[in-house]
Amino acid sequence: MSTVAWGALALVLSSQAHAQQVVAAETTEVDTVVVTGTRRVDRTAFESTAPVDVVSQEALKNTVSDEIMDKLAATTPSFNVQRLPAADGQAFVRPATLRGLSPDQTLVLVNGKRRHRSAVLGGRGQQGVDLASLGTSGVERIEVLRDGASAQYGSDAIAGVINIILSDKTGFDGYAQTGRYFAGDGQKTEIGARWGVAIGQGGSLVGAIDYTDAEATSRTRQRPDAVAFQAANPTIKVPNPVQRWGQPDRTVWRGSLNLLVPVSDTVEAYAFATYSDMTGVTDFNWRNPATDTSYRTSPAFPGWSLSQLYPAGFSPKFGQDETNASANGGLRGDALGWSWDASAGWGRDKVDYVLSNSINASFGPTSPTRFDAGSLIQDEKTLNLDASRPLAWSLLAKPANLALGLEARKETYEIEAGDRYSWDVGPGAPAGLPSGSNGFPGYAPSQAGSWDQTSYAAYVDLDLPITDKFDADIAIRHEDFSEFGQTTDGKIAARYEITPNFALRGAVSTGFRAPTAGQINNTRTSQGLNTTTLLLFTSGRLSPINPISIALGGKPLEPEESKNLSFGAVFRRGGFTASVDYYRIDVDNRFAVSPNFTVTPALRAQLVAAGVPGADSLTTVSYFTNSFDTRTQGVDVVGSWRGQLWGGKAGVTAAWNWNDTKVTRSKLTEVSKLARINLENGLPQNAANVTFDYARGRFSGMVRTRWSGEWTDAQANGTADLIQTFAGKALVDLSVSAELTQAIKLTVGAENLFDTYPDEATFQASRGLIYSRNAPYDTDGGLWYARVSAKF
């Protein structure tokens, strides 16, 4: 490790907890009993055999964003989230990563139950959970397990586990907040509330709701080709800018219910549900009348030209309406020495795509300008039976804990076709007018369908307190999937307590991420008409099990498999706590999109002769494939101090992450070398944050510095690759609060106080883009805000 890295390591050495909380000085997050990564009911974060971070409700409030992943990114350096404007569905369902791995290689739980996936597949085929669908008013805390846990929880837990714990507290807690960027745009209004009432002896019903209305931002310069078009056509008023790069317009409703009802002295019923409705609109690239083929004329439409409708060109408006819902319920209790939990869960994510300010030019004047481009639906159903009991063995220092369980899960992926004009080929195609809704062709009936995958799992988990100082966890899990077969994974974790305040810990495990029904069956193609042969052609991405894909080398997807190794140390003394952990994660058979394959006339003839549907029009295709292996290694250093200072209560929390990913084996061809650069260097190798909070009397405040290190952006651009490395940047946040009454508090503050921007993306200037859309943090500059909160 470099001298600089060791210096940063020494600088930030402090606690297990990332986030500040306004509590009594003697209470810290390492003393919080955690439920993630263990099936014991009495283990604290400090006693855990693997690193578990506890992000409190107070820490969540101290980040302005309404989205959970931004709040985690502000407090957890090994967690990253990107904005990705003009990236189809990813502009709204943003990819979030832990330890630099894929978004779907982190398992997300709510109240310990698996959260369903998003219906949106990312650029490399990833299909993770949409964390933005969860509000924060109803959240009590978030536990982040930074260790492989497939042997405990099943598929996806390669990088770790995020467990979102809903509140069961009674009383009212609410807020109203407004803010705007220093640049004068992006006005955002947020309202949130939580209300809980007691039910019987120990029961409760807690409801929460969050509302966000966020206006778009724009960090854009006029495109050079738009400047040239305006100069050549002075009578046409060309908008400046012709397209917008920035955050989308969004309106979001999120809600949750959490119910706990005592049934008897030994049995209780529980249920929880979440719902969200999220709509948004963002810009696509500007279509230049001087060069775009949609402006051609056709004998099929005498006297008609697109210039009559869009004389200054057009930038399609891409909209998404997402409804996300889940419900879980069950019974748990004690009987015959066993603690048991029987539950059922359901989750559904539906994404409707809408395109406006566009055209299907092949239909000329009969084409609408607004299109229903189709829908994506992810539906999951889960049954769980878990049980545990203590085992009093004489050779152990105290009773062991045996846990075992069964799980059955069914996931369904569905594509609904868009309206005809969004995908069909019209009579103007022979003249070269493009078909499909311009910007985002709709899903055709040939791509629509519904596909299932079922899985069954059984696990055994044994916690062994071998001595008063040495504790070991052993877990084994076996799963059987309908689409690819069986897998068995194991984990051994241990902790040795040198003193009551200093311990060593480590773990080795195997893990996996199963291919989803969506990844196996999703098809994304578009049709056109060859203007020379006047024959239809089809290009795009096919299912890997499509006969055409198989003819071009495609194979059924296999699970991504991992080997995890970690070891570290934890320390505490008085109000000071610290942890250091090293990790190494080897992942084999990771998913990627294959290179584009040209369908030769000879192959096309073979496919047609074999009766493969649609083969007669194919020109170029790709498919998802198990393509490469990686090794990710890194170091997490996290910590805090909390105590009395200057007559008040103060806290310092800090964290630093070094993360390095290398491709160790690849079947990617040379044309995909940019994918390697983005995998290895697309996120900062170094990231850190330091927070100081202070409270005295009615007043309190917080200052936080977030630092992201150097990173590289690599994109294809015809024959010239676009590669640029960006320097590290530090962002400073500041807030001041005053208690107006015992129940009402006013907070004013700023995020990115010094209005810091990343380096400009010089290679994107031709598109009017100032800052790379792949930046690992927001690129909109400073943001001020004011919040009034009430609690009683």
PDB file of N, CA, C and O in Angstrom, residues 696-759:
ATOM      1  N   ARG A 696     -25.575  21.715  21.437  1.00  0.00           N
ATOM      2  CA  ARG A 696     -25.537  22.340  22.757  1.00  0.00           C
ATOM      3  C   ARG A 696     -26.815  23.142  22.937  1.00  0.00           C
ATOM      4  O   ARG A 696     -27.125  24.029  22.131  1.00  0.00           O
ATOM      5  N   GLY A 697     -27.549  22.790  23.969  1.00  0.00           N
ATOM      6  CA  GLY A 697     -28.815  23.469  24.190  1.00  0.00           C
ATOM      7  C   GLY A 697     -29.759  23.230  23.029  1.00  0.00           C
ATOM      8  O   GLY A 697     -29.973  22.097  22.590  1.00  0.00           O
ATOM      9  N   ARG A 698     -30.325  24.310  22.499  1.00  0.00           N
ATOM     10  CA  ARG A 698     -31.286  24.206  21.399  1.00  0.00           C
ATOM     11  C   ARG A 698     -30.631  24.131  20.028  1.00  0.00           C
ATOM     12  O   ARG A 698     -31.312  23.938  19.032  1.00  0.00           O
ATOM     13  N   PHE A 699     -29.327  24.312  19.998  1.00  0.00           N
ATOM     14  CA  PHE A 699     -28.658  24.429  18.708  1.00  0.00           C
ATOM     15  C   PHE A 699     -27.775  23.208  18.424  1.00  0.00           C
ATOM     16  O   PHE A 699     -27.196  22.614  19.336  1.00  0.00           O
ATOM     17  N   SER A 700     -27.689  22.875  17.150  1.00  0.00           N
ATOM     18  CA  SER A 700     -26.828  21.778  16.713  1.00  0.00           C
ATOM     19  C   SER A 700     -26.364  22.056  15.295  1.00  0.00           C
ATOM     20  O   SER A 700     -26.942  22.889  14.583  1.00  0.00           O
ATOM     21  N   GLY A 701     -25.326  21.359  14.893  1.00  0.00           N
ATOM     22  CA  GLY A 701     -24.808  21.563  13.547  1.00  0.00           C
ATOM     23  C   GLY A 701     -24.017  20.361  13.074  1.00  0.00           C
ATOM     24  O   GLY A 701     -23.674  19.462  13.859  1.00  0.00           O
ATOM     25  N   MET A 702     -23.745  20.342  11.793  1.00  0.00           N
ATOM     26  CA  MET A 702     -23.007  19.236  11.189  1.00  0.00           C
ATOM     27  C   MET A 702     -22.200  19.767  10.018  1.00  0.00           C
ATOM     28  O   MET A 702     -22.677  20.578   9.227  1.00  0.00           O
ATOM     29  N   VAL A 703     -20.944  19.312   9.907  1.00  0.00           N
ATOM     30  CA  VAL A 703     -20.126  19.576   8.729  1.00  0.00           C
ATOM     31  C   VAL A 703     -19.537  18.248   8.274  1.00  0.00           C
ATOM     32  O   VAL A 703     -19.084  17.452   9.087  1.00  0.00           O
ATOM     33  N   ARG A 704     -19.625  17.988   6.977  1.00  0.00           N
ATOM     34  CA  ARG A 704     -19.176  16.709   6.422  1.00  0.00           C
ATOM     35  C   ARG A 704     -18.379  16.970   5.149  1.00  0.00           C
ATOM     36  O   ARG A 704     -18.759  17.785   4.314  1.00  0.00           O
ATOM     37  N   THR A 705     -17.286  16.229   5.008  1.00  0.00           N
ATOM     38  CA  THR A 705     -16.491  16.272   3.778  1.00  0.00           C
ATOM     39  C   THR A 705     -16.524  14.904   3.119  1.00  0.00           C
ATOM     40  O   THR A 705     -16.226  13.890   3.757  1.00  0.00           O
ATOM     41  N   ARG A 706     -16.919  14.876   1.860  1.00  0.00           N
ATOM     42  CA  ARG A 706     -16.957  13.641   1.068  1.00  0.00           C
ATOM     43  C   ARG A 706     -15.897  13.760  -0.021  1.00  0.00           C
ATOM     44  O   ARG A 706     -15.892  14.733  -0.770  1.00  0.00           O
ATOM     45  N   TRP A 707     -15.033  12.762  -0.109  1.00  0.00           N
ATOM     46  CA  TRP A 707     -13.958  12.811  -1.100  1.00  0.00           C
ATOM     47  C   TRP A 707     -14.017  11.574  -1.987  1.00  0.00           C
ATOM     48  O   TRP A 707     -14.132  10.447  -1.507  1.00  0.00           O
ATOM     49  N   SER A 708     -13.958  11.803  -3.297  1.00  0.00           N
ATOM     50  CA  SER A 708     -13.876  10.722  -4.283  1.00  0.00           C
ATOM     51  C   SER A 708     -12.581  10.881  -5.051  1.00  0.00           C
ATOM     52  O   SER A 708     -12.261  11.982  -5.525  1.00  0.00           O
ATOM     53  N   GLY A 709     -11.853   9.793  -5.199  1.00  0.00           N
ATOM     54  CA  GLY A 709     -10.567   9.840  -5.873  1.00  0.00           C
ATOM     55  C   GLY A 709     -10.675   9.806  -7.383  1.00  0.00           C
ATOM     56  O   GLY A 709     -11.748   9.913  -7.972  1.00  0.00           O
ATOM     57  N   GLU A 710      -9.562   9.614  -8.024  1.00  0.00           N
ATOM     58  CA  GLU A 710      -9.453   9.622  -9.483  1.00  0.00           C
ATOM     59  C   GLU A 710     -10.238   8.467 -10.101  1.00  0.00           C
ATOM     60  O   GLU A 710     -10.312   7.377  -9.552  1.00  0.00           O
ATOM     61  N   TRP A 711     -10.838   8.723 -11.262  1.00  0.00           N
ATOM     62  CA  TRP A 711     -11.578   7.695 -11.981  1.00  0.00           C
ATOM     63  C   TRP A 711     -11.505   7.978 -13.475  1.00  0.00           C
ATOM     64  O   TRP A 711     -11.139   9.077 -13.912  1.00  0.00           O
ATOM     65  N   THR A 712     -11.851   6.966 -14.299  1.00  0.00           N
ATOM     66  CA  THR A 712     -11.719   7.062 -15.753  1.00  0.00           C
ATOM     67  C   THR A 712     -13.042   6.725 -16.432  1.00  0.00           C
ATOM     68  O   THR A 712     -13.762   5.828 -15.998  1.00  0.00           O
ATOM     69  N   ASP A 713     -13.344   7.467 -17.490  1.00  0.00           N
ATOM     70  CA  ASP A 713     -14.536   7.223 -18.302  1.00  0.00           C
ATOM     71  C   ASP A 713     -14.073   6.834 -19.699  1.00  0.00           C
ATOM     72  O   ASP A 713     -13.250   7.524 -20.305  1.00  0.00           O
ATOM     73  N   ALA A 714     -14.580   5.712 -20.207  1.00  0.00           N
ATOM     74  CA  ALA A 714     -14.192   5.219 -21.529  1.00  0.00           C
ATOM     75  C   ALA A 714     -15.443   4.896 -22.327  1.00  0.00           C
ATOM     76  O   ALA A 714     -16.290   4.132 -21.872  1.00  0.00           O
ATOM     77  N   GLN A 715     -15.561   5.471 -23.516  1.00  0.00           N
ATOM     78  CA  GLN A 715     -16.726   5.261 -24.357  1.00  0.00           C
ATOM     79  C   GLN A 715     -16.288   5.070 -25.805  1.00  0.00           C
ATOM     80  O   GLN A 715     -15.268   5.594 -26.240  1.00  0.00           O
ATOM     81  N   ALA A 716     -17.101   4.312 -26.539  1.00  0.00           N
ATOM     82  CA  ALA A 716     -16.835   4.080 -27.955  1.00  0.00           C
ATOM     83  C   ALA A 716     -17.385   5.242 -28.778  1.00  0.00           C
ATOM     84  O   ALA A 716     -18.403   5.830 -28.442  1.00  0.00           O
ATOM     85  N   ASN A 717     -16.703   5.560 -29.869  1.00  0.00           N
ATOM     86  CA  ASN A 717     -17.158   6.629 -30.751  1.00  0.00           C
ATOM     87  C   ASN A 717     -16.664   6.340 -32.164  1.00  0.00           C
ATOM     88  O   ASN A 717     -15.759   6.990 -32.668  1.00  0.00           O
ATOM     89  N   GLY A 718     -17.272   5.328 -32.795  1.00  0.00           N
ATOM     90  CA  GLY A 718     -16.821   4.944 -34.128  1.00  0.00           C
ATOM     91  C   GLY A 718     -15.442   4.343 -34.065  1.00  0.00           C
ATOM     92  O   GLY A 718     -15.173   3.403 -33.318  1.00  0.00           O
ATOM     93  N   THR A 719     -14.503   4.905 -34.844  1.00  0.00           N
ATOM     94  CA  THR A 719     -13.142   4.369 -34.876  1.00  0.00           C
ATOM     95  C   THR A 719     -12.263   4.957 -33.786  1.00  0.00           C
ATOM     96  O   THR A 719     -11.161   4.476 -33.557  1.00  0.00           O
ATOM     97  N   ALA A 720     -12.709   6.025 -33.114  1.00  0.00           N
ATOM     98  CA  ALA A 720     -11.891   6.674 -32.090  1.00  0.00           C
ATOM     99  C   ALA A 720     -12.489   6.422 -30.719  1.00  0.00           C
ATOM    100  O   ALA A 720     -13.635   6.762 -30.460  1.00  0.00           O
ATOM    101  N   ASP A 721     -11.712   5.807 -29.818  1.00  0.00           N
ATOM    102  CA  ASP A 721     -12.168   5.591 -28.454  1.00  0.00           C
ATOM    103  C   ASP A 721     -12.051   6.891 -27.660  1.00  0.00           C
ATOM    104  O   ASP A 721     -11.083   7.644 -27.813  1.00  0.00           O
ATOM    105  N   LEU A 722     -13.051   7.151 -26.827  1.00  0.00           N
ATOM    106  CA  LEU A 722     -13.066   8.341 -25.993  1.00  0.00           C
ATOM    107  C   LEU A 722     -12.721   7.926 -24.564  1.00  0.00           C
ATOM    108  O   LEU A 722     -13.510   7.279 -23.891  1.00  0.00           O
ATOM    109  N   ILE A 723     -11.524   8.302 -24.115  1.00  0.00           N
ATOM    110  CA  ILE A 723     -11.046   7.913 -22.798  1.00  0.00           C
ATOM    111  C   ILE A 723     -10.530   9.158 -22.092  1.00  0.00           C
ATOM    112  O   ILE A 723      -9.711   9.900 -22.632  1.00  0.00           O
ATOM    113  N   GLN A 724     -11.012   9.391 -20.874  1.00  0.00           N
ATOM    114  CA  GLN A 724     -10.572  10.549 -20.107  1.00  0.00           C
ATOM    115  C   GLN A 724     -10.515  10.175 -18.632  1.00  0.00           C
ATOM    116  O   GLN A 724     -11.418   9.535 -18.108  1.00  0.00           O
ATOM    117  N   THR A 725      -9.445  10.590 -17.964  1.00  0.00           N
ATOM    118  CA  THR A 725      -9.288  10.368 -16.531  1.00  0.00           C
ATOM    119  C   THR A 725      -9.597  11.657 -15.792  1.00  0.00           C
ATOM    120  O   THR A 725      -9.129  12.738 -16.177  1.00  0.00           O
ATOM    121  N   PHE A 726     -10.391  11.549 -14.719  1.00  0.00           N
ATOM    122  CA  PHE A 726     -10.848  12.707 -13.964  1.00  0.00           C
ATOM    123  C   PHE A 726     -10.198  12.724 -12.588  1.00  0.00           C
ATOM    124  O   PHE A 726     -10.069  11.681 -11.930  1.00  0.00           O
ATOM    125  N   ALA A 727      -9.813  13.915 -12.143  1.00  0.00           N
ATOM    126  CA  ALA A 727      -9.151  14.074 -10.854  1.00  0.00           C
ATOM    127  C   ALA A 727     -10.142  13.881  -9.710  1.00  0.00           C
ATOM    128  O   ALA A 727     -11.355  14.012  -9.871  1.00  0.00           O
ATOM    129  N   GLY A 728      -9.606  13.563  -8.539  1.00  0.00           N
ATOM    130  CA  GLY A 728     -10.442  13.436  -7.352  1.00  0.00           C
ATOM    131  C   GLY A 728     -10.990  14.781  -6.913  1.00  0.00           C
ATOM    132  O   GLY A 728     -10.388  15.835  -7.178  1.00  0.00           O
ATOM    133  N   LYS A 729     -12.129  14.760  -6.233  1.00  0.00           N
ATOM    134  CA  LYS A 729     -12.782  15.980  -5.771  1.00  0.00           C
ATOM    135  C   LYS A 729     -13.307  15.780  -4.352  1.00  0.00           C
ATOM    136  O   LYS A 729     -13.711  14.683  -3.963  1.00  0.00           O
ATOM    137  N   ALA A 730     -13.329  16.873  -3.592  1.00  0.00           N
ATOM    138  CA  ALA A 730     -13.898  16.876  -2.245  1.00  0.00           C
ATOM    139  C   ALA A 730     -15.127  17.769  -2.226  1.00  0.00           C
ATOM    140  O   ALA A 730     -15.101  18.891  -2.746  1.00  0.00           O
ATOM    141  N   LEU A 731     -16.215  17.279  -1.643  1.00  0.00           N
ATOM    142  CA  LEU A 731     -17.457  18.038  -1.510  1.00  0.00           C
ATOM    143  C   LEU A 731     -17.730  18.250  -0.023  1.00  0.00           C
ATOM    144  O   LEU A 731     -17.638  17.305   0.769  1.00  0.00           O
ATOM    145  N   VAL A 732     -18.083  19.471   0.356  1.00  0.00           N
ATOM    146  CA  VAL A 732     -18.299  19.822   1.752  1.00  0.00           C
ATOM    147  C   VAL A 732     -19.776  20.149   1.972  1.00  0.00           C
ATOM    148  O   VAL A 732     -20.373  20.919   1.213  1.00  0.00           O
ATOM    149  N   ASP A 733     -20.363  19.539   3.013  1.00  0.00           N
ATOM    150  CA  ASP A 733     -21.757  19.776   3.388  1.00  0.00           C
ATOM    151  C   ASP A 733     -21.800  20.436   4.756  1.00  0.00           C
ATOM    152  O   ASP A 733     -20.975  20.137   5.634  1.00  0.00           O
ATOM    153  N   LEU A 734     -22.768  21.327   4.960  1.00  0.00           N
ATOM    154  CA  LEU A 734     -22.886  22.043   6.224  1.00  0.00           C
ATOM    155  C   LEU A 734     -24.348  22.242   6.559  1.00  0.00           C
ATOM    156  O   LEU A 734     -25.161  22.572   5.680  1.00  0.00           O
ATOM    157  N   SER A 735     -24.722  22.044   7.828  1.00  0.00           N
ATOM    158  CA  SER A 735     -26.090  22.342   8.256  1.00  0.00           C
ATOM    159  C   SER A 735     -26.072  22.859   9.684  1.00  0.00           C
ATOM    160  O   SER A 735     -25.193  22.516  10.479  1.00  0.00           O
ATOM    161  N   VAL A 736     -27.064  23.710  10.007  1.00  0.00           N
ATOM    162  CA  VAL A 736     -27.244  24.268  11.342  1.00  0.00           C
ATOM    163  C   VAL A 736     -28.706  24.118  11.709  1.00  0.00           C
ATOM    164  O   VAL A 736     -29.594  24.401  10.892  1.00  0.00           O
ATOM    165  N   SER A 737     -28.979  23.659  12.932  1.00  0.00           N
ATOM    166  CA  SER A 737     -30.354  23.430  13.374  1.00  0.00           C
ATOM    167  C   SER A 737     -30.624  24.163  14.675  1.00  0.00           C
ATOM    168  O   SER A 737     -29.727  24.360  15.501  1.00  0.00           O
ATOM    169  N   ALA A 738     -31.897  24.567  14.833  1.00  0.00           N
ATOM    170  CA  ALA A 738     -32.337  25.218  16.065  1.00  0.00           C
ATOM    171  C   ALA A 738     -33.689  24.640  16.461  1.00  0.00           C
ATOM    172  O   ALA A 738     -34.595  24.536  15.623  1.00  0.00           O
ATOM    173  N   GLU A 739     -33.829  24.264  17.727  1.00  0.00           N
ATOM    174  CA  GLU A 739     -35.110  23.786  18.232  1.00  0.00           C
ATOM    175  C   GLU A 739     -35.972  24.994  18.580  1.00  0.00           C
ATOM    176  O   GLU A 739     -35.707  25.701  19.555  1.00  0.00           O
ATOM    177  N   LEU A 740     -37.003  25.242  17.777  1.00  0.00           N
ATOM    178  CA  LEU A 740     -37.882  26.380  18.014  1.00  0.00           C
ATOM    179  C   LEU A 740     -38.763  26.134  19.228  1.00  0.00           C
ATOM    180  O   LEU A 740     -39.080  27.056  19.977  1.00  0.00           O
ATOM    181  N   THR A 741     -39.194  24.884  19.382  1.00  0.00           N
ATOM    182  CA  THR A 741     -39.903  24.429  20.575  1.00  0.00           C
ATOM    183  C   THR A 741     -39.385  23.037  20.889  1.00  0.00           C
ATOM    184  O   THR A 741     -38.507  22.517  20.190  1.00  0.00           O
ATOM    185  N   GLN A 742     -39.943  22.378  21.899  1.00  0.00           N
ATOM    186  CA  GLN A 742     -39.518  21.017  22.194  1.00  0.00           C
ATOM    187  C   GLN A 742     -39.866  20.058  21.069  1.00  0.00           C
ATOM    188  O   GLN A 742     -39.251  18.995  20.944  1.00  0.00           O
ATOM    189  N   ALA A 743     -40.853  20.426  20.237  1.00  0.00           N
ATOM    190  CA  ALA A 743     -41.310  19.521  19.177  1.00  0.00           C
ATOM    191  C   ALA A 743     -40.915  19.967  17.779  1.00  0.00           C
ATOM    192  O   ALA A 743     -40.923  19.159  16.855  1.00  0.00           O
ATOM    193  N   ILE A 744     -40.569  21.241  17.595  1.00  0.00           N
ATOM    194  CA  ILE A 744     -40.325  21.788  16.255  1.00  0.00           C
ATOM    195  C   ILE A 744     -38.859  22.167  16.111  1.00  0.00           C
ATOM    196  O   ILE A 744     -38.287  22.845  16.977  1.00  0.00           O
ATOM    197  N   LYS A 745     -38.256  21.751  15.003  1.00  0.00           N
ATOM    198  CA  LYS A 745     -36.850  22.078  14.727  1.00  0.00           C
ATOM    199  C   LYS A 745     -36.709  22.633  13.320  1.00  0.00           C
ATOM    200  O   LYS A 745     -37.309  22.125  12.373  1.00  0.00           O
ATOM    201  N   LEU A 746     -35.894  23.675  13.185  1.00  0.00           N
ATOM    202  CA  LEU A 746     -35.592  24.277  11.893  1.00  0.00           C
ATOM    203  C   LEU A 746     -34.147  23.988  11.532  1.00  0.00           C
ATOM    204  O   LEU A 746     -33.240  24.179  12.353  1.00  0.00           O
ATOM    205  N   THR A 747     -33.926  23.516  10.305  1.00  0.00           N
ATOM    206  CA  THR A 747     -32.581  23.220   9.806  1.00  0.00           C
ATOM    207  C   THR A 747     -32.362  23.947   8.494  1.00  0.00           C
ATOM    208  O   THR A 747     -33.218  23.905   7.596  1.00  0.00           O
ATOM    209  N   VAL A 748     -31.241  24.623   8.372  1.00  0.00           N
ATOM    210  CA  VAL A 748     -30.829  25.218   7.104  1.00  0.00           C
ATOM    211  C   VAL A 748     -29.424  24.719   6.796  1.00  0.00           C
ATOM    212  O   VAL A 748     -28.620  24.474   7.710  1.00  0.00           O
ATOM    213  N   GLY A 749     -29.146  24.527   5.508  1.00  0.00           N
ATOM    214  CA  GLY A 749     -27.835  24.004   5.173  1.00  0.00           C
ATOM    215  C   GLY A 749     -27.556  24.011   3.691  1.00  0.00           C
ATOM    216  O   GLY A 749     -28.366  24.502   2.884  1.00  0.00           O
ATOM    217  N   ALA A 750     -26.415  23.463   3.364  1.00  0.00           N
ATOM    218  CA  ALA A 750     -25.998  23.367   1.963  1.00  0.00           C
ATOM    219  C   ALA A 750     -25.213  22.085   1.774  1.00  0.00           C
ATOM    220  O   ALA A 750     -24.400  21.709   2.628  1.00  0.00           O
ATOM    221  N   GLU A 751     -25.475  21.400   0.676  1.00  0.00           N
ATOM    222  CA  GLU A 751     -24.635  20.287   0.236  1.00  0.00           C
ATOM    223  C   GLU A 751     -23.763  20.780  -0.904  1.00  0.00           C
ATOM    224  O   GLU A 751     -24.229  21.536  -1.771  1.00  0.00           O
ATOM    225  N   ASN A 752     -22.509  20.345  -0.907  1.00  0.00           N
ATOM    226  CA  ASN A 752     -21.513  20.871  -1.841  1.00  0.00           C
ATOM    227  C   ASN A 752     -21.429  22.385  -1.663  1.00  0.00           C
ATOM    228  O   ASN A 752     -21.659  23.170  -2.585  1.00  0.00           O
ATOM    229  N   LEU A 753     -21.117  22.782  -0.445  1.00  0.00           N
ATOM    230  CA  LEU A 753     -21.124  24.180  -0.030  1.00  0.00           C
ATOM    231  C   LEU A 753     -20.282  25.069  -0.928  1.00  0.00           C
ATOM    232  O   LEU A 753     -20.650  26.227  -1.204  1.00  0.00           O
ATOM    233  N   PHE A 754     -19.165  24.579  -1.413  1.00  0.00           N
ATOM    234  CA  PHE A 754     -18.257  25.401  -2.201  1.00  0.00           C
ATOM    235  C   PHE A 754     -18.493  25.257  -3.704  1.00  0.00           C
ATOM    236  O   PHE A 754     -17.635  25.636  -4.514  1.00  0.00           O
ATOM    237  N   ASP A 755     -19.648  24.696  -4.061  1.00  0.00           N
ATOM    238  CA  ASP A 755     -20.080  24.640  -5.464  1.00  0.00           C
ATOM    239  C   ASP A 755     -19.023  23.982  -6.350  1.00  0.00           C
ATOM    240  O   ASP A 755     -18.651  24.493  -7.408  1.00  0.00           O
ATOM    241  N   THR A 756     -18.541  22.814  -5.914  1.00  0.00           N
ATOM    242  CA  THR A 756     -17.474  22.110  -6.619  1.00  0.00           C
ATOM    243  C   THR A 756     -18.045  21.256  -7.749  1.00  0.00           C
ATOM    244  O   THR A 756     -19.035  20.549  -7.567  1.00  0.00           O
ATOM    245  N   TYR A 757     -17.393  21.333  -8.909  1.00  0.00           N
ATOM    246  CA  TYR A 757     -17.774  20.523 -10.062  1.00  0.00           C
ATOM    247  C   TYR A 757     -16.605  19.615 -10.450  1.00  0.00           C
ATOM    248  O   TYR A 757     -15.439  19.934 -10.192  1.00  0.00           O
ATOM    249  N   PRO A 758     -16.891  18.489 -11.090  1.00  0.00           N
ATOM    250  CA  PRO A 758     -15.794  17.652 -11.595  1.00  0.00           C
ATOM    251  C   PRO A 758     -15.128  18.309 -12.797  1.00  0.00           C
ATOM    252  O   PRO A 758     -15.601  19.338 -13.312  1.00  0.00           O
ATOM    253  N   ASP A 759     -14.019  17.730 -13.232  1.00  0.00           N
ATOM    254  CA  ASP A 759     -13.398  18.197 -14.472  1.00  0.00           C
ATOM    255  C   ASP A 759     -14.394  18.088 -15.615  1.00  0.00           C
ATOM    256  O   ASP A 759     -15.257  17.207 -15.630  1.00  0.00           O
TER     257      ASP A 759
END
